[in-house]
Amino acid sequence: MTSQYWEKAYEALSLSDEVMAKLIERYRLVPFKGFSSVAESIFRSIVGQQITNVAAATLWDRLCGTRHGRWDSFLAITPTSELRKLGLNPRKIHALKEVAFRFVSGEWSERSFQNMADAEVIRVLTSVKGLGPWSAMSVLIFGLKRGDVFPIDDFGIRQALVNLYFPEETVVSVNRKANRSRVESIVGAWAPYRTAATWFLWRSLENDPR
């Protein structure tokens, strides 16, 4: 996502949506922060599953403090017992090692992911137990930096939708079938800049979505 992408997104989203226009005015100077590699984005998405952003950052910092060499090689050879001491549960350790082995073996690579369509990335990632649609969407946004991704399964995104567009709903009810067409009518208008819209929805919660 280049600076040109963001400038076009600012203009298109501001013209199509008054709420989004206000968010852009408030947060457009907050830079989007992606990851340097697909592998790192996958590992971070696993570490951050089902815990708060603060807890995820703490756990990731512990992992970084013990890392040596490439992420995939490091996680492939580090004993499970050592990863447990850092606070990782068995489910996350299993997923981390599975992904690490796929990169080390050459089954997965940065280039192969770059060449995949969004749907294929989701299919490949969710073939690993412990990687669900939310993780795949996170990789598309922060690892591959795709420009038109909208992770409706993300709790924060649903909370932002409730706060800004559907105050009569809850985080659970806003994603129910009965409300899907209402959500889609708003989200659809953001294409092809739904990643940018997602970023501003996250920013509206005043936290770091990564």
mmCIF file of N, CA and C in Angstrom, residues 58-133:
data_model
loop_
_atom_site.group_PDB
_atom_site.id
_atom_site.type_symbol
_atom_site.label_atom_id
_atom_site.label_comp_id
_atom_site.label_asym_id
_atom_site.label_seq_id
_atom_site.Cartn_x
_atom_site.Cartn_y
_atom_site.Cartn_z
ATOM 1 N N THR A 58 3.309 -7.858 25.236
ATOM 2 C CA THR A 58 4.216 -8.372 26.268
ATOM 3 C C THR A 58 4.759 -9.739 25.890
ATOM 4 N N LEU A 59 3.863 -10.605 25.422
ATOM 5 C CA LEU A 59 4.266 -11.956 25.043
ATOM 6 C C LEU A 59 5.217 -11.926 23.850
ATOM 7 N N TRP A 60 4.928 -11.055 22.898
ATOM 8 C CA TRP A 60 5.793 -10.947 21.720
ATOM 9 C C TRP A 60 7.177 -10.427 22.100
ATOM 10 N N ASP A 61 7.220 -9.462 23.006
ATOM 11 C CA ASP A 61 8.502 -8.922 23.449
ATOM 12 C C ASP A 61 9.348 -10.005 24.129
ATOM 13 N N ARG A 62 8.702 -10.870 24.902
ATOM 14 C CA ARG A 62 9.433 -11.979 25.533
ATOM 15 C C ARG A 62 10.027 -12.893 24.468
ATOM 16 N N LEU A 63 9.230 -13.180 23.462
ATOM 17 C CA LEU A 63 9.681 -14.064 22.393
ATOM 18 C C LEU A 63 10.842 -13.426 21.634
ATOM 19 N N CYS A 64 10.728 -12.141 21.367
ATOM 20 C CA CYS A 64 11.808 -11.432 20.667
ATOM 21 C C CYS A 64 13.097 -11.432 21.477
ATOM 22 N N GLY A 65 12.963 -11.401 22.789
ATOM 23 C CA GLY A 65 14.128 -11.371 23.658
ATOM 24 C C GLY A 65 14.942 -12.644 23.633
ATOM 25 N N THR A 66 14.342 -13.729 23.197
ATOM 26 C CA THR A 66 15.054 -15.013 23.136
ATOM 27 C C THR A 66 15.398 -15.416 21.709
ATOM 28 N N ARG A 67 14.900 -14.687 20.749
ATOM 29 C CA ARG A 67 15.074 -15.065 19.347
ATOM 30 C C ARG A 67 16.516 -14.890 18.887
ATOM 31 N N HIS A 68 16.946 -15.805 18.029
ATOM 32 C CA HIS A 68 18.227 -15.689 17.342
ATOM 33 C C HIS A 68 18.043 -16.233 15.929
ATOM 34 N N GLY A 69 18.536 -15.506 14.942
ATOM 35 C CA GLY A 69 18.371 -15.939 13.563
ATOM 36 C C GLY A 69 16.979 -15.641 13.026
ATOM 37 N N ARG A 70 16.624 -16.318 11.946
ATOM 38 C CA ARG A 70 15.330 -16.127 11.304
ATOM 39 C C ARG A 70 14.215 -16.671 12.176
ATOM 40 N N TRP A 71 13.044 -16.044 12.061
ATOM 41 C CA TRP A 71 11.925 -16.479 12.887
ATOM 42 C C TRP A 71 11.567 -17.948 12.661
ATOM 43 N N ASP A 72 11.502 -18.370 11.408
ATOM 44 C CA ASP A 72 11.072 -19.741 11.138
ATOM 45 C C ASP A 72 12.060 -20.762 11.702
ATOM 46 N N SER A 73 13.355 -20.524 11.483
ATOM 47 C CA SER A 73 14.370 -21.449 12.003
ATOM 48 C C SER A 73 14.369 -21.461 13.524
ATOM 49 N N PHE A 74 14.274 -20.291 14.118
ATOM 50 C CA PHE A 74 14.273 -20.179 15.576
ATOM 51 C C PHE A 74 13.114 -20.955 16.198
ATOM 52 N N LEU A 75 11.914 -20.751 15.673
ATOM 53 C CA LEU A 75 10.745 -21.414 16.253
ATOM 54 C C LEU A 75 10.735 -22.917 15.966
ATOM 55 N N ALA A 76 11.314 -23.306 14.850
ATOM 56 C CA ALA A 76 11.345 -24.733 14.511
ATOM 57 C C ALA A 76 12.231 -25.520 15.467
ATOM 58 N N ILE A 77 13.346 -24.907 15.916
ATOM 59 C CA ILE A 77 14.304 -25.660 16.737
ATOM 60 C C ILE A 77 14.170 -25.403 18.239
ATOM 61 N N THR A 78 13.440 -24.358 18.622
ATOM 62 C CA THR A 78 13.313 -24.049 20.048
ATOM 63 C C THR A 78 12.413 -25.078 20.723
ATOM 64 N N PRO A 79 12.874 -25.719 21.804
ATOM 65 C CA PRO A 79 12.062 -26.738 22.487
ATOM 66 C C PRO A 79 10.736 -26.171 22.985
ATOM 67 N N THR A 80 9.719 -27.004 22.930
ATOM 68 C CA THR A 80 8.396 -26.609 23.406
ATOM 69 C C THR A 80 8.451 -26.125 24.851
ATOM 70 N N SER A 81 9.269 -26.767 25.658
ATOM 71 C CA SER A 81 9.370 -26.396 27.068
ATOM 72 C C SER A 81 9.843 -24.957 27.236
ATOM 73 N N GLU A 82 10.757 -24.525 26.363
ATOM 74 C CA GLU A 82 11.267 -23.159 26.445
ATOM 75 C C GLU A 82 10.183 -22.149 26.042
ATOM 76 N N LEU A 83 9.394 -22.502 25.042
ATOM 77 C CA LEU A 83 8.311 -21.615 24.618
ATOM 78 C C LEU A 83 7.215 -21.536 25.676
ATOM 79 N N ARG A 84 7.012 -22.641 26.374
ATOM 80 C CA ARG A 84 6.026 -22.639 27.469
ATOM 81 C C ARG A 84 6.449 -21.686 28.574
ATOM 82 N N LYS A 85 7.728 -21.630 28.857
ATOM 83 C CA LYS A 85 8.227 -20.751 29.915
ATOM 84 C C LYS A 85 7.967 -19.279 29.613
ATOM 85 N N LEU A 86 7.826 -18.954 28.334
ATOM 86 C CA LEU A 86 7.568 -17.572 27.937
ATOM 87 C C LEU A 86 6.105 -17.188 28.113
ATOM 88 N N GLY A 87 5.251 -18.192 28.334
ATOM 89 C CA GLY A 87 3.831 -17.920 28.534
ATOM 90 C C GLY A 87 2.943 -18.347 27.388
ATOM 91 N N LEU A 88 3.514 -19.029 26.397
ATOM 92 C CA LEU A 88 2.724 -19.520 25.270
ATOM 93 C C LEU A 88 2.032 -20.822 25.643
ATOM 94 N N ASN A 89 0.757 -20.932 25.283
ATOM 95 C CA ASN A 89 0.029 -22.161 25.598
ATOM 96 C C ASN A 89 0.277 -23.221 24.524
ATOM 97 N N PRO A 90 -0.066 -24.481 24.785
ATOM 98 C CA PRO A 90 0.224 -25.562 23.829
ATOM 99 C C PRO A 90 -0.376 -25.350 22.450
ATOM 100 N N ARG A 91 -1.577 -24.786 22.396
ATOM 101 C CA ARG A 91 -2.225 -24.566 21.100
ATOM 102 C C ARG A 91 -1.419 -23.584 20.251
ATOM 103 N N LYS A 92 -0.965 -22.503 20.867
ATOM 104 C CA LYS A 92 -0.187 -21.518 20.115
ATOM 105 C C LYS A 92 1.174 -22.072 19.720
ATOM 106 N N ILE A 93 1.782 -22.826 20.604
ATOM 107 C CA ILE A 93 3.089 -23.418 20.293
ATOM 108 C C ILE A 93 2.972 -24.364 19.106
ATOM 109 N N HIS A 94 1.924 -25.184 19.111
ATOM 110 C CA HIS A 94 1.720 -26.124 18.000
ATOM 111 C C HIS A 94 1.579 -25.359 16.683
ATOM 112 N N ALA A 95 0.787 -24.288 16.683
ATOM 113 C CA ALA A 95 0.572 -23.514 15.464
ATOM 114 C C ALA A 95 1.864 -22.824 15.023
ATOM 115 N N LEU A 96 2.591 -22.247 15.961
ATOM 116 C CA LEU A 96 3.852 -21.577 15.631
ATOM 117 C C LEU A 96 4.836 -22.541 14.984
ATOM 118 N N LYS A 97 4.953 -23.736 15.560
ATOM 119 C CA LYS A 97 5.899 -24.716 15.029
ATOM 120 C C LYS A 97 5.449 -25.252 13.673
ATOM 121 N N GLU A 98 4.153 -25.455 13.510
ATOM 122 C CA GLU A 98 3.642 -25.932 12.229
ATOM 123 C C GLU A 98 3.971 -24.933 11.122
ATOM 124 N N VAL A 99 3.724 -23.662 11.391
ATOM 125 C CA VAL A 99 4.024 -22.624 10.403
ATOM 126 C C VAL A 99 5.533 -22.550 10.159
ATOM 127 N N ALA A 100 6.316 -22.598 11.233
ATOM 128 C CA ALA A 100 7.777 -22.532 11.097
ATOM 129 C C ALA A 100 8.300 -23.659 10.216
ATOM 130 N N PHE A 101 7.821 -24.875 10.432
ATOM 131 C CA PHE A 101 8.278 -26.013 9.637
ATOM 132 C C PHE A 101 7.890 -25.859 8.162
ATOM 133 N N ARG A 102 6.728 -25.273 7.920
ATOM 134 C CA ARG A 102 6.311 -25.085 6.523
ATOM 135 C C ARG A 102 7.228 -24.102 5.798
ATOM 136 N N PHE A 103 7.674 -23.062 6.510
ATOM 137 C CA PHE A 103 8.625 -22.131 5.896
ATOM 138 C C PHE A 103 10.001 -22.769 5.747
ATOM 139 N N VAL A 104 10.473 -23.443 6.783
ATOM 140 C CA VAL A 104 11.798 -24.066 6.745
ATOM 141 C C VAL A 104 11.887 -25.109 5.642
ATOM 142 N N SER A 105 10.818 -25.875 5.458
ATOM 143 C CA SER A 105 10.814 -26.940 4.452
ATOM 144 C C SER A 105 10.685 -26.408 3.030
ATOM 145 N N GLY A 106 10.291 -25.152 2.899
ATOM 146 C CA GLY A 106 10.104 -24.576 1.574
ATOM 147 C C GLY A 106 8.696 -24.717 1.046
ATOM 148 N N GLU A 107 7.821 -25.371 1.826
ATOM 149 C CA GLU A 107 6.421 -25.504 1.394
ATOM 150 C C GLU A 107 5.778 -24.119 1.269
ATOM 151 N N TRP A 108 6.139 -23.249 2.201
ATOM 152 C CA TRP A 108 5.691 -21.860 2.156
ATOM 153 C C TRP A 108 6.895 -20.956 1.932
ATOM 154 N N SER A 109 6.658 -19.810 1.298
ATOM 155 C CA SER A 109 7.714 -18.820 1.130
ATOM 156 C C SER A 109 7.086 -17.442 1.008
ATOM 157 N N GLU A 110 7.906 -16.428 1.231
ATOM 158 C CA GLU A 110 7.417 -15.060 1.083
ATOM 159 C C GLU A 110 6.902 -14.829 -0.336
ATOM 160 N N ARG A 111 7.648 -15.305 -1.313
ATOM 161 C CA ARG A 111 7.269 -15.086 -2.708
ATOM 162 C C ARG A 111 5.962 -15.774 -3.054
ATOM 163 N N SER A 112 5.783 -16.995 -2.567
ATOM 164 C CA SER A 112 4.558 -17.716 -2.902
ATOM 165 C C SER A 112 3.328 -16.990 -2.368
ATOM 166 N N PHE A 113 3.432 -16.438 -1.166
ATOM 167 C CA PHE A 113 2.300 -15.695 -0.617
ATOM 168 C C PHE A 113 2.054 -14.405 -1.402
ATOM 169 N N GLN A 114 3.125 -13.753 -1.813
ATOM 170 C CA GLN A 114 2.971 -12.520 -2.580
ATOM 171 C C GLN A 114 2.215 -12.770 -3.882
ATOM 172 N N ASN A 115 2.365 -13.970 -4.432
ATOM 173 C CA ASN A 115 1.742 -14.290 -5.712
ATOM 174 C C ASN A 115 0.324 -14.830 -5.585
ATOM 175 N N MET A 116 -0.142 -15.054 -4.372
ATOM 176 C CA MET A 116 -1.486 -15.603 -4.157
ATOM 177 C C MET A 116 -2.554 -14.517 -4.128
ATOM 178 N N ALA A 117 -3.744 -14.857 -4.637
ATOM 179 C CA ALA A 117 -4.902 -13.990 -4.462
ATOM 180 C C ALA A 117 -5.340 -14.052 -3.004
ATOM 181 N N ASP A 118 -6.121 -13.086 -2.581
ATOM 182 C CA ASP A 118 -6.548 -13.034 -1.186
ATOM 183 C C ASP A 118 -7.224 -14.325 -0.737
ATOM 184 N N ALA A 119 -8.132 -14.829 -1.553
ATOM 185 C CA ALA A 119 -8.870 -16.043 -1.184
ATOM 186 C C ALA A 119 -7.944 -17.235 -1.017
ATOM 187 N N GLU A 120 -6.911 -17.310 -1.834
ATOM 188 C CA GLU A 120 -5.954 -18.409 -1.744
ATOM 189 C C GLU A 120 -5.114 -18.293 -0.475
ATOM 190 N N VAL A 121 -4.725 -17.073 -0.116
ATOM 191 C CA VAL A 121 -3.985 -16.858 1.132
ATOM 192 C C VAL A 121 -4.815 -17.353 2.312
ATOM 193 N N ILE A 122 -6.080 -17.012 2.328
ATOM 194 C CA ILE A 122 -6.960 -17.435 3.423
ATOM 195 C C ILE A 122 -7.067 -18.950 3.462
ATOM 196 N N ARG A 123 -7.224 -19.580 2.290
ATOM 197 C CA ARG A 123 -7.352 -21.041 2.231
ATOM 198 C C ARG A 123 -6.093 -21.725 2.734
ATOM 199 N N VAL A 124 -4.942 -21.233 2.308
ATOM 200 C CA VAL A 124 -3.675 -21.849 2.698
ATOM 201 C C VAL A 124 -3.425 -21.681 4.197
ATOM 202 N N LEU A 125 -3.629 -20.503 4.709
ATOM 203 C CA LEU A 125 -3.355 -20.250 6.126
ATOM 204 C C LEU A 125 -4.294 -21.023 7.039
ATOM 205 N N THR A 126 -5.552 -21.064 6.689
ATOM 206 C CA THR A 126 -6.520 -21.758 7.557
ATOM 207 C C THR A 126 -6.411 -23.277 7.463
ATOM 208 N N SER A 127 -5.504 -23.774 6.612
ATOM 209 C CA SER A 127 -5.255 -25.223 6.583
ATOM 210 C C SER A 127 -4.455 -25.661 7.807
ATOM 211 N N VAL A 128 -3.884 -24.684 8.521
ATOM 212 C CA VAL A 128 -3.130 -24.970 9.746
ATOM 213 C C VAL A 128 -4.053 -24.847 10.944
ATOM 214 N N LYS A 129 -4.102 -25.877 11.763
ATOM 215 C CA LYS A 129 -4.923 -25.826 12.959
ATOM 216 C C LYS A 129 -4.406 -24.722 13.875
ATOM 217 N N GLY A 130 -5.293 -23.826 14.254
ATOM 218 C CA GLY A 130 -4.891 -22.701 15.082
ATOM 219 C C GLY A 130 -4.827 -21.394 14.317
ATOM 220 N N LEU A 131 -4.946 -21.483 12.997
ATOM 221 C CA LEU A 131 -5.022 -20.281 12.163
ATOM 222 C C LEU A 131 -6.410 -20.198 11.550
ATOM 223 N N GLY A 132 -7.184 -19.229 11.982
ATOM 224 C CA GLY A 132 -8.538 -19.065 11.480
ATOM 225 C C GLY A 132 -8.653 -17.877 10.550
ATOM 226 N N PRO A 133 -9.876 -17.541 10.146
ATOM 227 C CA PRO A 133 -10.088 -16.417 9.231
ATOM 228 C C PRO A 133 -9.543 -15.093 9.759
#
